[in-house]
């Protein structure tokens, strides 16, 4: 099923994410996690794509298993910046062969290795190519606080509009920990004339180590209410996990109460986290 049709239904959607293993011997662990998360019957599940790393080879396989074995609509991520046109064409052909209809089209992070291919510069180029190559439902990434490389939020919004005009059907946000940031972003998006559905990306922070990575990767604002939780429970893994899940649940309930229909949880191959969140929303969804 196409995700744009799932999003068009008049009810909130809850989706989860898995990432493929870095090495073959970790495949079984990821497969097990994906199966357990799929058992929660999410609206769809996304499978990330390594930016030039070995993990990209497993994305299509995992997405295909989700659909064939567990009956969950998959969203296969695809990045382009470290890729050749031939590699992109090959992945698109594999996705078609497996009847995978949904792709999240991304640029990927710029590789440090200067010798990498330079066929693509921005996600919009990939979106155009996917559009030309078949009947896919295409998603893209967006950044409520601006992308880290952007000169300013206005420029970032211009480029988001380019991606939508290139043919994307929905956008998924980078994680955020303060819902008011999303609400003002939604206002700016609509003011810009971008009308595609916006799926809110929620990251349940379940250990204090994640925080450093998050700030380095995305520069996401960490509100003091959130930081108090990390300060208080960061050294106690079980307490941090419980508090992180509660914080994410609280964000989701507030979003749904305020009319945001698409919720995507960065569940990071953790079925127990996905399960708890689903349970916490059992009467809400
Ligand atoms: P783009 O939309 O191309 O934007 C990149 C930068 O270029 C931005 O600063 C933008 O403002 C600017 N820009 C865009 N177009 C132009 C233009 N025409 N001229 C000048 N500047 C321009 N990474 C992975 O490796 N694998 C994944 O599976 C993955 N999944 C993700 C899922 C989500 C929901 C999100 C939010 C991010 C994900 N990422 C993933 C990370 C992503 O690849 C990085 O954030 C990357 O740095 C930007 O990708 P993009 O597709 O947003 O790029």
Short mmCIF file of C-alpha atoms and ligand atoms in Angstrom, two decimals:
data_model
loop_
_atom_site.label_atom_id
_atom_site.label_comp_id
_atom_site.label_asym_id
_atom_site.label_seq_id
_atom_site.Cartn_x
_atom_site.Cartn_y
_atom_site.Cartn_z
CA UNK A 1 0.00 0.00 0.00
CA UNK A 2 1.17 3.54 -0.66
CA UNK A 3 1.87 5.61 2.43
CA UNK A 4 0.10 8.63 0.95
CA UNK A 5 -3.12 6.54 1.01
CA UNK A 6 -2.49 5.46 4.61
CA UNK A 7 -1.97 9.10 5.58
CA UNK A 8 -5.16 10.15 3.78
CA UNK A 9 -7.29 8.03 6.14
CA UNK A 10 -9.08 10.01 8.78
CA UNK A 11 -7.15 8.71 11.80
CA UNK A 12 -3.73 9.11 13.41
CA UNK A 13 -0.94 6.86 12.16
CA UNK A 14 1.84 5.37 14.28
CA UNK A 15 4.90 4.06 12.48
CA UNK A 16 8.26 2.70 13.64
CA UNK A 17 11.80 2.58 12.28
CA UNK A 18 14.44 -0.11 12.08
CA UNK A 19 18.01 0.15 10.86
CA UNK A 20 19.88 -2.67 9.11
CA UNK A 21 22.89 -4.34 10.74
CA UNK A 22 26.42 -3.13 10.11
CA UNK A 23 27.70 -6.68 9.69
CA UNK A 24 26.24 -9.96 8.51
CA UNK A 25 26.50 -11.65 11.90
CA UNK A 26 24.20 -9.04 13.45
CA UNK A 27 21.52 -9.71 10.81
CA UNK A 28 19.58 -12.20 12.91
CA UNK A 29 19.29 -9.77 15.83
CA UNK A 30 17.89 -7.06 13.56
CA UNK A 31 15.58 -9.52 11.85
CA UNK A 32 14.18 -10.53 15.24
CA UNK A 33 13.70 -6.90 16.30
CA UNK A 34 11.98 -6.06 12.99
CA UNK A 35 9.66 -9.05 13.38
CA UNK A 36 8.71 -8.07 16.93
CA UNK A 37 8.07 -4.45 15.99
CA UNK A 38 6.06 -5.58 12.96
CA UNK A 39 3.96 -7.69 15.37
CA UNK A 40 2.68 -4.41 16.87
CA UNK A 41 0.92 -3.78 13.53
CA UNK A 42 2.19 -0.23 12.96
CA UNK A 43 0.73 1.87 10.12
CA UNK A 44 4.04 1.30 8.31
CA UNK A 45 7.70 0.67 9.12
CA UNK A 46 10.72 2.47 7.74
CA UNK A 47 14.08 0.83 7.08
CA UNK A 48 17.08 3.16 7.01
CA UNK A 49 19.84 3.10 4.38
CA UNK A 50 23.53 3.42 5.27
CA UNK A 51 25.22 6.37 3.62
CA UNK A 52 27.80 4.44 1.60
CA UNK A 53 28.30 1.86 4.35
CA UNK A 54 27.73 -1.87 4.07
CA UNK A 55 24.34 -1.59 5.77
CA UNK A 56 22.71 -0.25 2.59
CA UNK A 57 22.78 -3.75 1.11
CA UNK A 58 20.27 -5.03 3.66
CA UNK A 59 17.62 -2.32 3.34
CA UNK A 60 15.67 -3.88 0.48
CA UNK A 61 15.81 -7.36 2.07
CA UNK A 62 14.47 -6.19 5.42
CA UNK A 63 11.79 -4.03 3.78
CA UNK A 64 10.75 -6.96 1.64
CA UNK A 65 10.50 -9.30 4.66
CA UNK A 66 8.32 -6.77 6.49
CA UNK A 67 5.89 -6.80 3.60
CA UNK A 68 5.96 -10.46 2.60
CA UNK A 69 6.35 -12.21 5.93
CA UNK A 70 4.65 -9.82 8.35
CA UNK A 71 2.17 -7.89 6.21
CA UNK A 72 3.49 -4.45 7.24
CA UNK A 73 3.82 -1.69 4.63
CA UNK A 74 7.53 -0.85 4.32
CA UNK A 75 9.15 2.50 3.65
CA UNK A 76 12.64 1.90 2.25
CA UNK A 77 15.09 4.76 2.77
CA UNK A 78 17.50 5.53 -0.07
CA UNK A 79 20.39 8.00 0.00
CA UNK A 80 22.22 9.36 -3.02
CA UNK A 81 25.23 11.49 -2.12
CA UNK A 82 27.70 8.62 -1.90
CA UNK A 83 26.12 6.71 -4.73
CA UNK A 84 26.48 6.32 -8.48
CA UNK A 85 23.55 6.56 -10.89
CA UNK A 86 24.01 2.85 -11.61
CA UNK A 87 23.73 1.93 -7.92
CA UNK A 88 20.55 4.01 -7.51
CA UNK A 89 19.06 2.39 -10.65
CA UNK A 90 19.95 -1.04 -9.26
CA UNK A 91 18.25 -0.39 -5.90
CA UNK A 92 15.16 1.01 -7.63
CA UNK A 93 14.97 -2.11 -9.78
CA UNK A 94 15.25 -4.32 -6.67
CA UNK A 95 12.51 -2.35 -4.92
CA UNK A 96 10.23 -2.73 -7.92
CA UNK A 97 10.94 -6.43 -8.10
CA UNK A 98 9.95 -6.79 -4.42
CA UNK A 99 6.80 -4.66 -4.95
CA UNK A 100 8.00 -2.08 -2.44
CA UNK A 101 6.06 1.07 -3.26
CA UNK A 102 7.39 3.62 -0.73
CA UNK A 103 10.80 5.30 -0.69
CA UNK A 104 12.16 7.98 1.66
CA UNK A 105 14.51 9.87 -0.67
CA UNK A 106 17.50 11.40 1.09
CA UNK A 107 20.75 13.03 0.26
CA UNK A 108 22.65 11.32 3.09
CA UNK A 109 25.48 12.89 5.05
CA UNK A 110 28.43 14.18 3.04
CA UNK A 111 31.17 11.55 3.23
CA UNK A 112 34.58 12.54 4.57
CA UNK A 113 36.21 10.51 1.79
CA UNK A 114 36.68 13.06 -1.01
CA UNK A 115 37.02 10.26 -3.58
CA UNK A 116 33.34 9.26 -3.28
CA UNK A 117 31.06 9.52 -6.35
CA UNK A 118 29.62 12.97 -7.07
CA UNK A 119 26.63 12.07 -9.25
CA UNK A 120 24.15 13.65 -6.81
CA UNK A 121 24.29 16.76 -4.65
CA UNK A 122 20.80 17.08 -3.15
CA UNK A 123 17.83 14.88 -2.34
CA UNK A 124 15.67 16.74 -4.90
CA UNK A 125 17.79 15.20 -7.71
CA UNK A 126 17.08 11.73 -6.32
CA UNK A 127 13.36 12.50 -6.00
CA UNK A 128 13.21 13.47 -9.69
CA UNK A 129 15.00 10.30 -10.65
CA UNK A 130 12.68 8.08 -8.57
CA UNK A 131 9.67 9.88 -10.03
CA UNK A 132 10.90 9.15 -13.56
CA UNK A 133 11.62 5.54 -12.79
CA UNK A 134 8.20 4.27 -11.68
CA UNK A 135 5.03 4.56 -9.66
CA UNK A 136 6.58 5.04 -6.22
CA UNK A 137 5.16 6.99 -3.28
CA UNK A 138 8.04 9.28 -2.29
CA UNK A 139 8.82 10.82 1.09
CA UNK A 140 11.58 13.24 2.09
CA UNK A 141 13.22 14.54 5.26
CA UNK A 142 12.49 17.96 6.76
CA UNK A 143 14.00 19.89 9.63
CA UNK A 144 11.81 21.93 12.02
CA UNK A 145 14.94 23.59 13.45
CA UNK A 146 16.66 23.91 10.06
CA UNK A 147 19.20 21.47 8.61
CA UNK A 148 22.64 21.80 10.23
CA UNK A 149 24.25 22.94 6.94
CA UNK A 150 21.58 25.51 6.09
CA UNK A 151 22.46 29.20 6.08
CA UNK A 152 19.05 29.98 7.60
CA UNK A 153 15.54 28.56 8.03
CA UNK A 154 14.14 30.48 5.05
CA UNK A 155 16.67 28.90 2.68
CA UNK A 156 15.95 25.50 4.17
CA UNK A 157 12.24 26.04 3.52
CA UNK A 158 12.93 27.07 -0.12
CA UNK A 159 14.81 23.82 -0.66
CA UNK A 160 12.06 21.82 1.03
CA UNK A 161 9.61 23.34 -1.43
CA UNK A 162 11.91 22.25 -4.27
CA UNK A 163 11.80 18.69 -2.95
CA UNK A 164 8.02 18.71 -2.79
CA UNK A 165 7.76 20.17 -6.29
CA UNK A 166 10.16 17.49 -7.51
CA UNK A 167 7.47 14.97 -6.58
CA UNK A 168 7.43 14.03 -2.93
CA UNK A 169 4.15 12.90 -1.39
CA UNK A 170 4.92 13.44 2.30
CA UNK A 171 7.73 14.62 4.57
CA UNK A 172 9.03 13.23 7.87
CA UNK A 173 10.63 15.54 10.40
CA UNK A 174 13.95 15.28 12.13
CA UNK A 175 13.47 14.55 15.84
CA UNK A 176 12.51 17.44 18.13
CA UNK A 177 11.93 17.58 21.87
CA UNK A 178 9.79 20.69 22.11
CA UNK A 179 6.44 20.43 20.34
CA UNK A 180 6.08 24.19 20.02
CA UNK A 181 8.98 24.04 17.53
CA UNK A 182 6.94 21.70 15.36
CA UNK A 183 3.78 23.81 15.62
CA UNK A 184 5.54 26.95 14.41
CA UNK A 185 7.27 24.94 11.65
CA UNK A 186 3.91 23.57 10.47
CA UNK A 187 2.62 27.12 10.31
CA UNK A 188 5.63 28.21 8.20
CA UNK A 189 5.35 25.16 5.94
CA UNK A 190 1.69 25.85 5.17
CA UNK A 191 2.40 29.56 4.72
CA UNK A 192 4.98 28.58 2.11
CA UNK A 193 2.27 26.70 0.21
CA UNK A 194 3.60 23.22 1.02
CA UNK A 195 0.53 21.08 1.50
CA UNK A 196 1.83 17.49 1.67
CA UNK A 197 1.34 15.60 4.96
CA UNK A 198 4.05 16.18 7.59
CA UNK A 199 4.88 13.18 9.77
CA UNK A 200 6.32 14.11 13.17
CA UNK A 201 9.51 12.15 14.02
CA UNK A 202 9.75 11.32 17.72
CA UNK A 203 12.86 9.91 19.33
CA UNK A 204 12.41 8.17 22.69
CA UNK A 205 15.72 8.85 24.43
CA UNK A 206 16.36 5.76 26.50
CA UNK A 207 19.98 6.27 27.50
CA UNK A 208 22.05 9.33 28.26
CA UNK A 209 24.71 8.47 25.65
CA UNK A 210 22.21 9.17 22.86
CA UNK A 211 22.14 12.85 23.83
CA UNK A 212 25.69 13.64 22.72
CA UNK A 213 25.10 11.94 19.36
CA UNK A 214 21.80 13.76 18.85
CA UNK A 215 23.26 17.19 19.52
CA UNK A 216 26.30 16.55 17.31
CA UNK A 217 24.25 15.10 14.46
CA UNK A 218 21.33 17.45 14.34
CA UNK A 219 21.85 20.37 16.73
CA UNK A 220 18.37 19.64 18.12
CA UNK A 221 17.27 21.93 20.97
CA UNK A 222 17.03 20.12 24.29
CA UNK A 223 14.47 21.84 26.56
CA UNK A 224 15.27 22.19 30.25
CA UNK A 225 12.35 19.91 31.17
CA UNK A 226 14.01 17.22 29.06
CA UNK A 227 17.51 17.92 30.40
CA UNK A 228 16.28 17.66 34.02
CA UNK A 229 15.14 14.13 33.24
CA UNK A 230 18.53 13.24 31.74
CA UNK A 231 20.39 14.86 34.66
CA UNK A 232 18.30 13.03 37.23
CA UNK A 233 18.03 9.58 35.62
CA UNK A 234 20.94 9.45 33.14
CA UNK A 235 23.03 7.20 35.42
CA UNK A 236 20.20 4.75 36.06
CA UNK A 237 19.52 2.89 32.79
CA UNK A 238 16.11 1.49 33.75
CA UNK A 239 14.86 4.78 35.14
CA UNK A 240 16.19 6.67 32.10
CA UNK A 241 14.42 4.28 29.77
CA UNK A 242 11.13 4.64 31.62
CA UNK A 243 11.42 8.42 31.74
CA UNK A 244 12.47 8.64 28.06
CA UNK A 245 9.48 6.58 26.96
CA UNK A 246 7.16 8.68 29.15
CA UNK A 247 8.58 11.91 27.65
CA UNK A 248 8.10 10.62 24.09
CA UNK A 249 4.56 9.43 24.93
CA UNK A 250 3.75 12.83 26.37
CA UNK A 251 4.99 14.53 23.19
CA UNK A 252 2.89 12.19 21.02
CA UNK A 253 -0.29 12.71 23.05
CA UNK A 254 0.14 16.48 22.83
CA UNK A 255 0.73 16.25 19.05
CA UNK A 256 -2.35 14.12 18.45
CA UNK A 257 -4.44 16.37 20.70
CA UNK A 258 -3.35 19.31 18.57
CA UNK A 259 -4.29 17.69 15.27
CA UNK A 260 -0.97 16.19 14.13
CA UNK A 261 -1.98 12.89 12.56
CA UNK A 262 1.28 11.27 11.45
CA UNK A 263 3.61 10.04 14.22
CA UNK A 264 6.84 8.25 13.38
CA UNK A 265 8.84 6.78 16.26
CA UNK A 266 12.59 6.38 15.85
CA UNK A 267 12.40 3.05 17.61
CA UNK A 268 16.06 2.15 16.91
CA UNK A 269 15.54 -1.64 16.70
CA UNK A 270 14.10 -1.70 20.22
CA UNK A 271 10.86 -3.71 20.24
CA UNK A 272 10.34 -3.15 23.98
CA UNK A 273 10.40 0.62 23.50
CA UNK A 274 8.01 0.44 20.53
CA UNK A 275 5.71 -1.87 22.48
CA UNK A 276 5.60 0.41 25.54
CA UNK A 277 4.75 3.43 23.40
CA UNK A 278 2.03 1.57 21.56
CA UNK A 279 0.63 0.38 24.91
CA UNK A 280 0.69 3.91 26.32
CA UNK A 281 -1.45 5.05 23.38
CA UNK A 282 -3.82 2.08 23.32
CA UNK A 283 -6.98 4.13 23.92
CA UNK A 284 -5.75 7.20 22.07
CA UNK A 285 -5.06 5.73 18.65
P1 LIG B 1 18.73 17.72 1.21
O1 LIG B 1 17.27 17.91 1.18
O2 LIG B 1 19.42 17.54 -0.09
O3 LIG B 1 19.36 18.93 2.02
C1 LIG B 1 20.72 18.92 2.43
C2 LIG B 1 21.20 20.35 2.67
O4 LIG B 1 21.32 21.02 1.40
C3 LIG B 1 20.23 21.21 3.49
O5 LIG B 1 21.01 22.10 4.23
C4 LIG B 1 19.40 21.94 2.43
O6 LIG B 1 18.87 23.15 2.92
C5 LIG B 1 20.47 22.16 1.35
N1 LIG B 1 19.93 22.17 -0.03
C6 LIG B 1 18.96 21.38 -0.54
N2 LIG B 1 18.79 21.65 -1.86
C7 LIG B 1 19.69 22.63 -2.17
C8 LIG B 1 20.02 23.33 -3.37
N3 LIG B 1 19.36 23.09 -4.53
N4 LIG B 1 21.00 24.28 -3.34
C9 LIG B 1 21.67 24.55 -2.18
N5 LIG B 1 21.39 23.90 -1.01
C10 LIG B 1 20.42 22.97 -1.01
N6 LIG B 1 20.69 9.41 6.54
C11 LIG B 1 21.13 8.23 6.06
O7 LIG B 1 22.31 8.09 5.73
N7 LIG B 1 20.30 7.15 5.95
C12 LIG B 1 18.99 7.22 6.30
O8 LIG B 1 18.25 6.24 6.19
C13 LIG B 1 18.48 8.47 6.82
N8 LIG B 1 17.17 8.62 7.16
C14 LIG B 1 16.71 9.85 7.57
C15 LIG B 1 15.35 10.01 7.88
C16 LIG B 1 14.85 11.24 8.32
C17 LIG B 1 13.37 11.38 8.64
C18 LIG B 1 15.74 12.34 8.49
C19 LIG B 1 15.22 13.66 9.00
C20 LIG B 1 17.09 12.20 8.19
C21 LIG B 1 17.59 10.96 7.72
N9 LIG B 1 18.93 10.79 7.38
C22 LIG B 1 19.39 9.57 6.91
C23 LIG B 1 19.89 11.90 7.53
C24 LIG B 1 20.02 12.73 6.25
O9 LIG B 1 20.60 11.96 5.22
C25 LIG B 1 20.88 13.95 6.57
O10 LIG B 1 20.19 14.82 7.43
C26 LIG B 1 21.47 14.71 5.38
O11 LIG B 1 22.48 15.58 5.89
C27 LIG B 1 20.47 15.56 4.61
O12 LIG B 1 19.62 14.79 3.86
P2 LIG B 1 18.36 15.45 3.09
O13 LIG B 1 17.75 14.39 2.29
O14 LIG B 1 17.53 16.21 4.02
O15 LIG B 1 19.16 16.47 2.13
#
